[in-house]
mmCIF file of C-alpha atoms (C1' of nucleotides) in Angstrom:
data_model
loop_
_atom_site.group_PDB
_atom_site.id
_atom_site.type_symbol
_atom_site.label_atom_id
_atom_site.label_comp_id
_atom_site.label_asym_id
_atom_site.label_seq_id
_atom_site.Cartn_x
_atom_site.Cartn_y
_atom_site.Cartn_z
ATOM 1 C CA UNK L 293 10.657 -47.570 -80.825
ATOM 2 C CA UNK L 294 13.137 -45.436 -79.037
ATOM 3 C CA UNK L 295 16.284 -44.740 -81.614
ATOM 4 C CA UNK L 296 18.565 -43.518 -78.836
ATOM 5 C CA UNK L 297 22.237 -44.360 -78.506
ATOM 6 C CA UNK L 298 21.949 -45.862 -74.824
ATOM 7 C CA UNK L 299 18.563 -48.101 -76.127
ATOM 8 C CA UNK L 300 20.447 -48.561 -79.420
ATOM 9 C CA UNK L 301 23.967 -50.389 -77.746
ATOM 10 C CA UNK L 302 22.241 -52.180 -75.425
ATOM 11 C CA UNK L 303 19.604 -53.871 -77.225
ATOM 12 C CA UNK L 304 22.221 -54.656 -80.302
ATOM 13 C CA UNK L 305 24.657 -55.878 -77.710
ATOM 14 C CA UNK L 306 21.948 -58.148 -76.431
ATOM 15 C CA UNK L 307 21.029 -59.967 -79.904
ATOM 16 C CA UNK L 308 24.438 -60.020 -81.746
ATOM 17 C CA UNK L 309 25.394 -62.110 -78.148
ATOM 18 C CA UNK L 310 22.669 -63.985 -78.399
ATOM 19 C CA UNK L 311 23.227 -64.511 -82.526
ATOM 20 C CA UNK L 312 26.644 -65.507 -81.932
ATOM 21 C CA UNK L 313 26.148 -68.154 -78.838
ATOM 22 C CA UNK L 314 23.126 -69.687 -80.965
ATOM 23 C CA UNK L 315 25.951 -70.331 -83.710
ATOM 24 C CA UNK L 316 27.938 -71.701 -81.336
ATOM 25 C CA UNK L 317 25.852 -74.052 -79.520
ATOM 26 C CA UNK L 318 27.527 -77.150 -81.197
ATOM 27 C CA UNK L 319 30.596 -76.095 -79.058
ATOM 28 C CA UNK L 320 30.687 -76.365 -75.752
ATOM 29 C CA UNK L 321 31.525 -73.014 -75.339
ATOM 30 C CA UNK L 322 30.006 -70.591 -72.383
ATOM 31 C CA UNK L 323 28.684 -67.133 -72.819
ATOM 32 C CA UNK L 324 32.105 -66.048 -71.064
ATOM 33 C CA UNK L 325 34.772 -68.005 -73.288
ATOM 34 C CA UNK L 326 33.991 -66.371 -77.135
ATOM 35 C CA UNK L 327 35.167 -63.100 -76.049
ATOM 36 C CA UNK L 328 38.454 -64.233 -74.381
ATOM 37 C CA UNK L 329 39.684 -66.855 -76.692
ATOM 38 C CA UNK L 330 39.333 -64.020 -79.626
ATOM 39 C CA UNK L 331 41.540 -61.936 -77.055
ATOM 40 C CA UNK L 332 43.926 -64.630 -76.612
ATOM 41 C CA UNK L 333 43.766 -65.468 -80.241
ATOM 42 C CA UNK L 334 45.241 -61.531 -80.541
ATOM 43 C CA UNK L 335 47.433 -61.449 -77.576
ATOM 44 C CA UNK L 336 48.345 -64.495 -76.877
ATOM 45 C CA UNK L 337 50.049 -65.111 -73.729
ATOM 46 C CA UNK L 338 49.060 -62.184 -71.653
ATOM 47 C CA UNK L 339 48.711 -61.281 -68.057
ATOM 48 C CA UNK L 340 45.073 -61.333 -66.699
ATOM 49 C CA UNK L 341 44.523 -57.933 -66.131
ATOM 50 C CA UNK L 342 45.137 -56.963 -69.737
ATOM 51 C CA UNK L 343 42.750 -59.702 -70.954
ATOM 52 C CA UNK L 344 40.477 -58.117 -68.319
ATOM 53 C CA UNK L 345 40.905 -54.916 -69.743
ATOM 54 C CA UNK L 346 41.089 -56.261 -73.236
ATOM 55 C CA UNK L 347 37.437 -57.690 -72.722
ATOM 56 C CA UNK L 348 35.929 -54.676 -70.269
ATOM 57 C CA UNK L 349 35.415 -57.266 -67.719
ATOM 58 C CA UNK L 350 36.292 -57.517 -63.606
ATOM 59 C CA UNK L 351 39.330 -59.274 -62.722
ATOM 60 C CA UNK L 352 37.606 -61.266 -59.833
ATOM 61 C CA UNK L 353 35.171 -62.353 -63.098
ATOM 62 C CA UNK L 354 37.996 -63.407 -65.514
ATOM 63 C CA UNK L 355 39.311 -65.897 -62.640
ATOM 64 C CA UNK L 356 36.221 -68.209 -62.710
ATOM 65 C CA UNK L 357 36.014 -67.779 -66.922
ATOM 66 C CA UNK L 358 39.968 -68.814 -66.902
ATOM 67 C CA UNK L 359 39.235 -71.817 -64.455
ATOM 68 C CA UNK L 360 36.739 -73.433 -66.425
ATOM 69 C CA UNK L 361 38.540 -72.783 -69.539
ATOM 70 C CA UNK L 362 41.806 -74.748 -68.062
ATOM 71 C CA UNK L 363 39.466 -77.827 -67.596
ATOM 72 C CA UNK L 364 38.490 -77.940 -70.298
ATOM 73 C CA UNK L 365 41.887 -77.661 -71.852
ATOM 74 C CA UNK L 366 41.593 -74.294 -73.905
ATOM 75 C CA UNK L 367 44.411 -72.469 -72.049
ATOM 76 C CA UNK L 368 47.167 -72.847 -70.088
ATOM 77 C CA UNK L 369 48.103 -70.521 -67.074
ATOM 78 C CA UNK L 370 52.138 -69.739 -66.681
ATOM 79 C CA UNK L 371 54.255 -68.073 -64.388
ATOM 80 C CA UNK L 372 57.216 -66.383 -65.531
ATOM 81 C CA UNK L 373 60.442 -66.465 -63.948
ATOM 82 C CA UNK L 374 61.028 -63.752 -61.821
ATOM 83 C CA UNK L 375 57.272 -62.922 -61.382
ATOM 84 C CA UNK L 376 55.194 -65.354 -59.423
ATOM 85 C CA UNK L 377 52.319 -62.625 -59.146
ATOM 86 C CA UNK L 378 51.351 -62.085 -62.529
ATOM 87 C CA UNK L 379 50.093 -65.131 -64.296
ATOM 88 C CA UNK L 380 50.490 -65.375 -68.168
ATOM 89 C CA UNK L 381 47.251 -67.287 -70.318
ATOM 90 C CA UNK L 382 48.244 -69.434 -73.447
ATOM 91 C CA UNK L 383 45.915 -71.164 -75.675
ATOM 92 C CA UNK L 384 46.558 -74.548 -75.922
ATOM 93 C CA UNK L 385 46.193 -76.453 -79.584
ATOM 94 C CA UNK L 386 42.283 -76.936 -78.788
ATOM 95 C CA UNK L 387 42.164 -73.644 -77.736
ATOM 96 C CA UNK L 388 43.238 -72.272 -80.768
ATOM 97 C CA UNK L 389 41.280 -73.936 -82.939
ATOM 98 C CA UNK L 390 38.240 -72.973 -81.183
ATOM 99 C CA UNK L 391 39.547 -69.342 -81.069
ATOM 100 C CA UNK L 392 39.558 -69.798 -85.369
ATOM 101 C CA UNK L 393 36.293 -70.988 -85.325
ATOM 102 C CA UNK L 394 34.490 -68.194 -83.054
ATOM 103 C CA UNK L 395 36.353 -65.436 -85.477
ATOM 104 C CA UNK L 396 35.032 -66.771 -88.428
ATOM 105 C CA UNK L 397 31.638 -67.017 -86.643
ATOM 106 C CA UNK L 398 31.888 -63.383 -85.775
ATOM 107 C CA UNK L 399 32.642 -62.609 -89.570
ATOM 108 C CA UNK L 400 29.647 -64.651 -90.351
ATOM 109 C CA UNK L 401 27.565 -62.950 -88.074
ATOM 110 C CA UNK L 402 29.059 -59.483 -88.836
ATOM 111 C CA UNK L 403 28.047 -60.017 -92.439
ATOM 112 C CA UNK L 404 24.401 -60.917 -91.572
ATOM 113 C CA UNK L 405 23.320 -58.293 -89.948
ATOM 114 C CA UNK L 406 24.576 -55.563 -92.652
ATOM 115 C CA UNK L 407 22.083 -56.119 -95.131
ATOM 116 C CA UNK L 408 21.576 -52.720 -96.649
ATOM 117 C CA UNK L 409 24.748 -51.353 -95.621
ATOM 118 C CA UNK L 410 27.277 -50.660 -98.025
ATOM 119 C CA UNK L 411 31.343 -50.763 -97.232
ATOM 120 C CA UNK L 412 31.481 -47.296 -96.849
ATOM 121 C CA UNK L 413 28.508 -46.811 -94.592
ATOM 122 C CA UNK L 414 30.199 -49.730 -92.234
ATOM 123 C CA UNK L 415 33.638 -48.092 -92.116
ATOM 124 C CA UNK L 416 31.209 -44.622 -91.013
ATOM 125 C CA UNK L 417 29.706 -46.512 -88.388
ATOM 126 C CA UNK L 418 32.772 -47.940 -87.305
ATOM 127 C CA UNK L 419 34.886 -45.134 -86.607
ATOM 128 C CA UNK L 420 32.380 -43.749 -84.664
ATOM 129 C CA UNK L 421 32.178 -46.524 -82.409
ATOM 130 C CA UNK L 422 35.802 -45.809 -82.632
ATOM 131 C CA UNK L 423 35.295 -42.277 -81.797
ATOM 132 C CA UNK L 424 32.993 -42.991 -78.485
ATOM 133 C CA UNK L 425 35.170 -45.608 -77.466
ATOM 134 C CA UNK L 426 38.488 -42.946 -76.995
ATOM 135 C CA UNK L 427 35.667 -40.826 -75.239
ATOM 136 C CA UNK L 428 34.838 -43.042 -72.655
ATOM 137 C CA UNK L 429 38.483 -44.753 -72.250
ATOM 138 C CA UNK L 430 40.435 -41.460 -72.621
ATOM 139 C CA UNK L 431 38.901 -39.487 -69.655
ATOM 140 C CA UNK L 432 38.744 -42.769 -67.631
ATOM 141 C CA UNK L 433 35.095 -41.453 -66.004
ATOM 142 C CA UNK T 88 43.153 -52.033 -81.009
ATOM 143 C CA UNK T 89 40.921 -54.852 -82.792
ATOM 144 C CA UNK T 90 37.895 -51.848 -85.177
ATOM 145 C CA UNK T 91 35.460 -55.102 -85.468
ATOM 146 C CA UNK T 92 32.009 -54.157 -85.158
ATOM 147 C CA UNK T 93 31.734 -56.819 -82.514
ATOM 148 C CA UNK T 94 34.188 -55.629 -80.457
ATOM 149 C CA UNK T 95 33.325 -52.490 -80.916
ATOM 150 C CA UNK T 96 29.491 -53.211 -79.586
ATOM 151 C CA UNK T 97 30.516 -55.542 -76.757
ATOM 152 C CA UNK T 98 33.280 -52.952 -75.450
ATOM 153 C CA UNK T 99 31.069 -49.998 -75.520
ATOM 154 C CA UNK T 100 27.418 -51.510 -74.207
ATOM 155 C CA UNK T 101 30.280 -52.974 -71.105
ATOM 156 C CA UNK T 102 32.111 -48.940 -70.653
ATOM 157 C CA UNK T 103 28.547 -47.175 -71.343
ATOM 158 C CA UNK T 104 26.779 -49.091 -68.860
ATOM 159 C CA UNK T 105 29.069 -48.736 -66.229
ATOM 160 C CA UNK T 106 29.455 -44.844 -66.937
ATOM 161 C CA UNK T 107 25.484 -44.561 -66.129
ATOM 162 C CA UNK T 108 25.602 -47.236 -62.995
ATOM 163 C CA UNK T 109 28.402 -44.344 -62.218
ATOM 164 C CA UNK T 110 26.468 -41.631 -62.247
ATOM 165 C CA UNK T 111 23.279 -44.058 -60.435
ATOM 166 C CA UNK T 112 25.614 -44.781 -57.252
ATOM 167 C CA UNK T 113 23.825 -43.102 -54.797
ATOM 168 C CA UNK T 114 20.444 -43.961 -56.092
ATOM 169 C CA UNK T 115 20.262 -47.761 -54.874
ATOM 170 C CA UNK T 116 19.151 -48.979 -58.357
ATOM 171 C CA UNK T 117 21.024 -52.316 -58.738
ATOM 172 C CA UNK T 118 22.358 -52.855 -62.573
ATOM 173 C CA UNK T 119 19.522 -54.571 -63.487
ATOM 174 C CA UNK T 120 16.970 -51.731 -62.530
ATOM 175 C CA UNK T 121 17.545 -48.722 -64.848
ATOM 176 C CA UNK T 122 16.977 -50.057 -67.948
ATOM 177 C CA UNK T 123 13.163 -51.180 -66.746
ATOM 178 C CA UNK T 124 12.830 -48.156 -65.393
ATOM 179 C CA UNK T 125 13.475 -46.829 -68.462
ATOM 180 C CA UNK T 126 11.153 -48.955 -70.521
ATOM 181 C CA UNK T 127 8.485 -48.624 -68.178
ATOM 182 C CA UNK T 128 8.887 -44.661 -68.189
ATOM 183 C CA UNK T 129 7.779 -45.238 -71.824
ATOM 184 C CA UNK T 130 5.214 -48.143 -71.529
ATOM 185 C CA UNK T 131 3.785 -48.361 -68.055
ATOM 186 C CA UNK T 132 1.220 -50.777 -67.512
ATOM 187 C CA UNK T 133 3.301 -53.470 -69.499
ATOM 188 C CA UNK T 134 2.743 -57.144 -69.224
ATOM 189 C CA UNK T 135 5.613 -58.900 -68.070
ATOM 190 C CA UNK T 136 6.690 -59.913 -71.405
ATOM 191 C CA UNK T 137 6.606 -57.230 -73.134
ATOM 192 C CA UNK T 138 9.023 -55.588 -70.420
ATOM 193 C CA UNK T 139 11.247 -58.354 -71.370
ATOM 194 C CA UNK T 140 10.900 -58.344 -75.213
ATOM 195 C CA UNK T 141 11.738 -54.440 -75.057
ATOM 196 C CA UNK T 142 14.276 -55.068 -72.502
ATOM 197 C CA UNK T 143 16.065 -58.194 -74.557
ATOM 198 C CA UNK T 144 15.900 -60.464 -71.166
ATOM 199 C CA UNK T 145 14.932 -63.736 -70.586
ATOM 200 C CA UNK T 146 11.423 -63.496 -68.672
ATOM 201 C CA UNK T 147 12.609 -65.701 -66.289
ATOM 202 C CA UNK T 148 15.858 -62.899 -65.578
ATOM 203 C CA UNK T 149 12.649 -60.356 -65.034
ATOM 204 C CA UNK T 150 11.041 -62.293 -62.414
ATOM 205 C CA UNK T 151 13.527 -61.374 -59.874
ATOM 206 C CA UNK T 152 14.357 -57.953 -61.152
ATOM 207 C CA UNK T 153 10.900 -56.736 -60.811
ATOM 208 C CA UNK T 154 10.661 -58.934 -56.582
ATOM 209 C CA UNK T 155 13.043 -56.341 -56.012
ATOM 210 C CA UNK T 156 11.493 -53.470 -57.645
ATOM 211 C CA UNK T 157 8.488 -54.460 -55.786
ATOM 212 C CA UNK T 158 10.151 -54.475 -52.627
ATOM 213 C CA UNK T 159 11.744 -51.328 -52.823
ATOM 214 C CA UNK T 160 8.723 -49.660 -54.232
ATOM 215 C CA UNK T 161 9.327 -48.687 -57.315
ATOM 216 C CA UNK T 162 6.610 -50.827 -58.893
ATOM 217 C CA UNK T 163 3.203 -52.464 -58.636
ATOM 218 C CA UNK T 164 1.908 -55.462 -59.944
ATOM 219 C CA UNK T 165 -1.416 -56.064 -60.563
ATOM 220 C CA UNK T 166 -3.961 -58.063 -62.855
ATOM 221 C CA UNK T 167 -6.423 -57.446 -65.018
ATOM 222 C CA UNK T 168 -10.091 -58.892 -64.693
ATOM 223 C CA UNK T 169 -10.669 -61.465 -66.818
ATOM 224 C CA UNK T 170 -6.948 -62.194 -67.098
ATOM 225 C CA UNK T 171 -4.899 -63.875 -64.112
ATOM 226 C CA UNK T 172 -2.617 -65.362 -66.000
ATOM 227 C CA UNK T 173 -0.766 -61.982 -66.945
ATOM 228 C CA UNK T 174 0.512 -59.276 -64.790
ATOM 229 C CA UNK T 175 0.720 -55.729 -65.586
ATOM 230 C CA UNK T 176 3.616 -53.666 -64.654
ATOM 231 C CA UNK T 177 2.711 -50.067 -63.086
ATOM 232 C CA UNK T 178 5.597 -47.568 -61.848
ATOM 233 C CA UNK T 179 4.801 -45.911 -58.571
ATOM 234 C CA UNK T 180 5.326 -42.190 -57.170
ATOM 235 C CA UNK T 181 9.087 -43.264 -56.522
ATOM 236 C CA UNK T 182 9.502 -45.144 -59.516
ATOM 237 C CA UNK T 183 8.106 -42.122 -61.616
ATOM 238 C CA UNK T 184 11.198 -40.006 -60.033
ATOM 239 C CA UNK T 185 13.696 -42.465 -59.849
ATOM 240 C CA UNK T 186 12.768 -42.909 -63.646
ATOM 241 C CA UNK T 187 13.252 -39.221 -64.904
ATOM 242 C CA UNK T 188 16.081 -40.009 -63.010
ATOM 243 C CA UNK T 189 17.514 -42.342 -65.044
ATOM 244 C CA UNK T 190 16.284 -40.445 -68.280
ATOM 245 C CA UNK T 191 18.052 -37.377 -67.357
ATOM 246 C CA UNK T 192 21.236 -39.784 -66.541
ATOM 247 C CA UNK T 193 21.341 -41.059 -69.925
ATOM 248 C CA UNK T 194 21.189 -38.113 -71.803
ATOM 249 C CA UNK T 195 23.913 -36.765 -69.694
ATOM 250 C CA UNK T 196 26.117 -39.700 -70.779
ATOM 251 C CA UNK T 197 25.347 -39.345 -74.269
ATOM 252 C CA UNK T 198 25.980 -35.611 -74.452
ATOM 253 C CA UNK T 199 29.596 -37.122 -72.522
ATOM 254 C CA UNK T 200 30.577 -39.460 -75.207
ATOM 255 C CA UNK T 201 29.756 -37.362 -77.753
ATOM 256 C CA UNK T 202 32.633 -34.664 -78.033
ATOM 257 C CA UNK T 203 33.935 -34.567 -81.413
ATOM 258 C CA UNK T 204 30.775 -35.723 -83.415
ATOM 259 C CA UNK T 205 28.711 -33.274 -84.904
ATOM 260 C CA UNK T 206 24.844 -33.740 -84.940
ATOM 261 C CA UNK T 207 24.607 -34.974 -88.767
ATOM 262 C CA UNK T 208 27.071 -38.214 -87.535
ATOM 263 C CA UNK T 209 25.267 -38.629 -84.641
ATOM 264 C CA UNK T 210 22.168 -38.988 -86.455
ATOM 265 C CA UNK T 211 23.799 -41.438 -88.855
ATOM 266 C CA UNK T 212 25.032 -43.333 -86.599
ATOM 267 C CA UNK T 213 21.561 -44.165 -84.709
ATOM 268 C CA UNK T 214 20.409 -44.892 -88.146
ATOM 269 C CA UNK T 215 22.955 -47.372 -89.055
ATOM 270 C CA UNK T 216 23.134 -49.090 -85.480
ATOM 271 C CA UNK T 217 18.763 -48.539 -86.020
ATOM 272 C CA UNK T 218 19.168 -50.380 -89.569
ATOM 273 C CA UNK T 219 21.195 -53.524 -87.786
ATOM 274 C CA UNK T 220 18.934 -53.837 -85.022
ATOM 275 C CA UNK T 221 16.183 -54.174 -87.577
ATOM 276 C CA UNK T 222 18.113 -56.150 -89.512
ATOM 277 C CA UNK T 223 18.447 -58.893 -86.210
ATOM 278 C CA UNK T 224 14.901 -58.787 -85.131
ATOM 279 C CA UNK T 225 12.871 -58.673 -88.909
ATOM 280 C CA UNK T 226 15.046 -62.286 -89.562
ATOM 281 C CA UNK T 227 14.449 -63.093 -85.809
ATOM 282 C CA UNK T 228 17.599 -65.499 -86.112
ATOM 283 C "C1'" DA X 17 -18.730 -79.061 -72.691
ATOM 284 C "C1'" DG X 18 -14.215 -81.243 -72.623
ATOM 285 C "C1'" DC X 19 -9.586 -81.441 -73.422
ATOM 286 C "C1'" DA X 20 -5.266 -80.535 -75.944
ATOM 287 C "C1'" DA X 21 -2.364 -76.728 -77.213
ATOM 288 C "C1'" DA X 22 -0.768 -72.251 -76.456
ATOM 289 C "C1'" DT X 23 0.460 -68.442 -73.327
ATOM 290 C "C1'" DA X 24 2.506 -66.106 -69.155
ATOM 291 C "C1'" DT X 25 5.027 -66.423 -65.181
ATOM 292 C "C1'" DT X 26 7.875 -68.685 -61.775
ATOM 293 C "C1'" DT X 27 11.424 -71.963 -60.026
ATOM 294 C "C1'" DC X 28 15.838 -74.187 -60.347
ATOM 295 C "C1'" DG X 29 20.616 -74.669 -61.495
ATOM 296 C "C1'" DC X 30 24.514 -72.782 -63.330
ATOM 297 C "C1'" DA X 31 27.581 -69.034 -65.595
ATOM 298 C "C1'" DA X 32 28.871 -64.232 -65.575
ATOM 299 C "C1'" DG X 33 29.156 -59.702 -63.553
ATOM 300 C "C1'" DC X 34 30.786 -56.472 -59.751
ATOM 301 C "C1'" DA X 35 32.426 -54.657 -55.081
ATOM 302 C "C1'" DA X 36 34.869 -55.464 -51.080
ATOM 303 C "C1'" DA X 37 38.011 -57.940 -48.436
ATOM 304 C "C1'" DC X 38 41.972 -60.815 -48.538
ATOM 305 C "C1'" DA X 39 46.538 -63.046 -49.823
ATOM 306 C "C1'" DA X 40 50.799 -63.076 -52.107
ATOM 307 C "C1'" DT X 41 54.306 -60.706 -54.308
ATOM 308 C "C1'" DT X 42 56.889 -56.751 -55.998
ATOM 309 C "C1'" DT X 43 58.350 -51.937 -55.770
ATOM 310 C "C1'" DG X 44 60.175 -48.024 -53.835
ATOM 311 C "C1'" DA X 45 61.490 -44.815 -50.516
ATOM 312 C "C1'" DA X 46 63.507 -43.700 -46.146
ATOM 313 C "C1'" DT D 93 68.127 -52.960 -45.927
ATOM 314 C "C1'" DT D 94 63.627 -52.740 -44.371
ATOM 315 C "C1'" DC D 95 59.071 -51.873 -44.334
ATOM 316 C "C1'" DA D 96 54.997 -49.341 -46.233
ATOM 317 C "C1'" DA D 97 52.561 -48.941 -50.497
ATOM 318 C "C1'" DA D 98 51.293 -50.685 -54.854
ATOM 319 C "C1'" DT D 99 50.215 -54.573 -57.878
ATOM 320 C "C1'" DT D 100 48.048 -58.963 -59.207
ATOM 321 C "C1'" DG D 101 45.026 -62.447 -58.490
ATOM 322 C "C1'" DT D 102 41.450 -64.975 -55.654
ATOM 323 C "C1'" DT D 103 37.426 -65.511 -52.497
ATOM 324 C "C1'" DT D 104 32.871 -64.272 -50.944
ATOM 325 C "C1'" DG D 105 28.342 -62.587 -51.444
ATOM 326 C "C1'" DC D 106 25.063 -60.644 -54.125
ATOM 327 C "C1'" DT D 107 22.504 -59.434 -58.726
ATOM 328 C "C1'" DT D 108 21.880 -60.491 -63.518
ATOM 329 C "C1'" DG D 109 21.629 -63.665 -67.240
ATOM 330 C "C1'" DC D 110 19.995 -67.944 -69.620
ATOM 331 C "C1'" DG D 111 17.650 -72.586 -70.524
ATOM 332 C "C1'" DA D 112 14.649 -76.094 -69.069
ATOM 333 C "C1'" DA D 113 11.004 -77.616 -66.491
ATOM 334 C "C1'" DA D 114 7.000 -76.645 -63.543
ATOM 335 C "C1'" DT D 115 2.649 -74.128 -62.688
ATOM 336 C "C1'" DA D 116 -1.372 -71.666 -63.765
ATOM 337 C "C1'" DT D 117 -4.444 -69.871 -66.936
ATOM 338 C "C1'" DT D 118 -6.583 -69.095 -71.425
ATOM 339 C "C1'" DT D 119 -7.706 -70.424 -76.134
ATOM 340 C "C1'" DG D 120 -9.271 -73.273 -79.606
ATOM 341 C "C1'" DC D 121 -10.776 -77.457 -81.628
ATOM 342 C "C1'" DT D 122 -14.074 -81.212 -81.907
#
DNA sequence: AGCAAATATTTCGCAAGCAAACAATTTGAA
DNA sequence: TTCAAATTGTTTGCTTGCGAAATATTTGCT
């Protein structure tokens, strides 16, 4: 087993995704949607390149996610006066409750996997994450 | 700025990964590659799904991954006698390099992300993110 | 031996991911 | 004011990702 940081994030990555969809099956939720309605849930109402941003994701991507997502009636895409390029994504009343229900399934996940991790250790682990995040973000490759 | 472990995970498997295909541009290693190239580095000769198991892809996702390996050269399959129904995963002369390749890559993005955390925390932190992994696969969902 | 179950890979269809090219709109500088 | 540059979003084409079903082979049970 190779305990390095690049095996490490990618291989957790893949399985708390994979935990997380499983618990979500009874929705009709794609692999795409969990990620953006907890953005939305946070900022509602924002332009698509900060959601982009908000969820490390291309642009061109977020356009089909955001399509399928209006079908289905989970958000609503506005145009503000005064700025026809930018568009503006709202949940809609579904969409929020679905947004509630994949937070409290990350919770629920989050708490499964830290068996044999106490409070303190977490908070450790999470401002490092912290830490390598500013890394990568701050000098922008 | 949303310090949830799951956020955390998903935002820094999405920045890491394109900080190494980065550094990878003017190898022609498509997204998918490194990572087998990695694993393979470690266990050549692999069956198939094994590669995939260590990888945390669908075997079906490998299939194509590996046609264009082939093509380009960078690996062999073959069978064993007295099993066709496996195939065994070898890394060529050019895989070999473009491998180290990607080894040396990786540890030049790790020692990138890592300014302001000493060894000791860096340590701890593989053990903790070691700890959830083990945690994901021992309860296997 | 014979045949059902298990194993390993591939195929198919769709969603998600990116780069590059494009379209529409806004900004800003001459 | 006018027009070039920047901004925002979409389209296209390809790779990656998954699940389900198909195919081929091996194992195991009787």
């Amino acid at each position: 087993m190779d305990k390095s940081f690049h095996y490490l994030i990618m291989i957790n990555q893949a399985l708390f995704q994979k935990k997380v969809l499983n618990k979500l099956l009874k929705t009709e939720l794609t692999p795409g949607q969990p990620k953006v309605l907890d953005y939305l849930r946070l900022h509602d109402g924002s332009m698509q390149k900060d959601i982009a941003r908000g969820c490390q994701i291309d642009p061109a991507t977020l356009t089909g996610i955001l399509e399928r997502m209006e079908e289905k009636g989970l958000v609503e895409r506005r145009t503000k006066a005064g700025n026809r390029r930018s568009s503006y994504v709202y949940l809609t009343e579904s969409g929020i409750e679905q947004g509630e229900l994949v937070a409290k399934t990350f919770l629920e996940a989050e708490e499964e996997i830290s068996s044999g991790i106490d409070q303190k250790e977490m908070e450790k682990l999470l401002d490092l994450l912290y830490q390598i995040y500013r890394n990568m973000t701050e000098l922008e490759d």
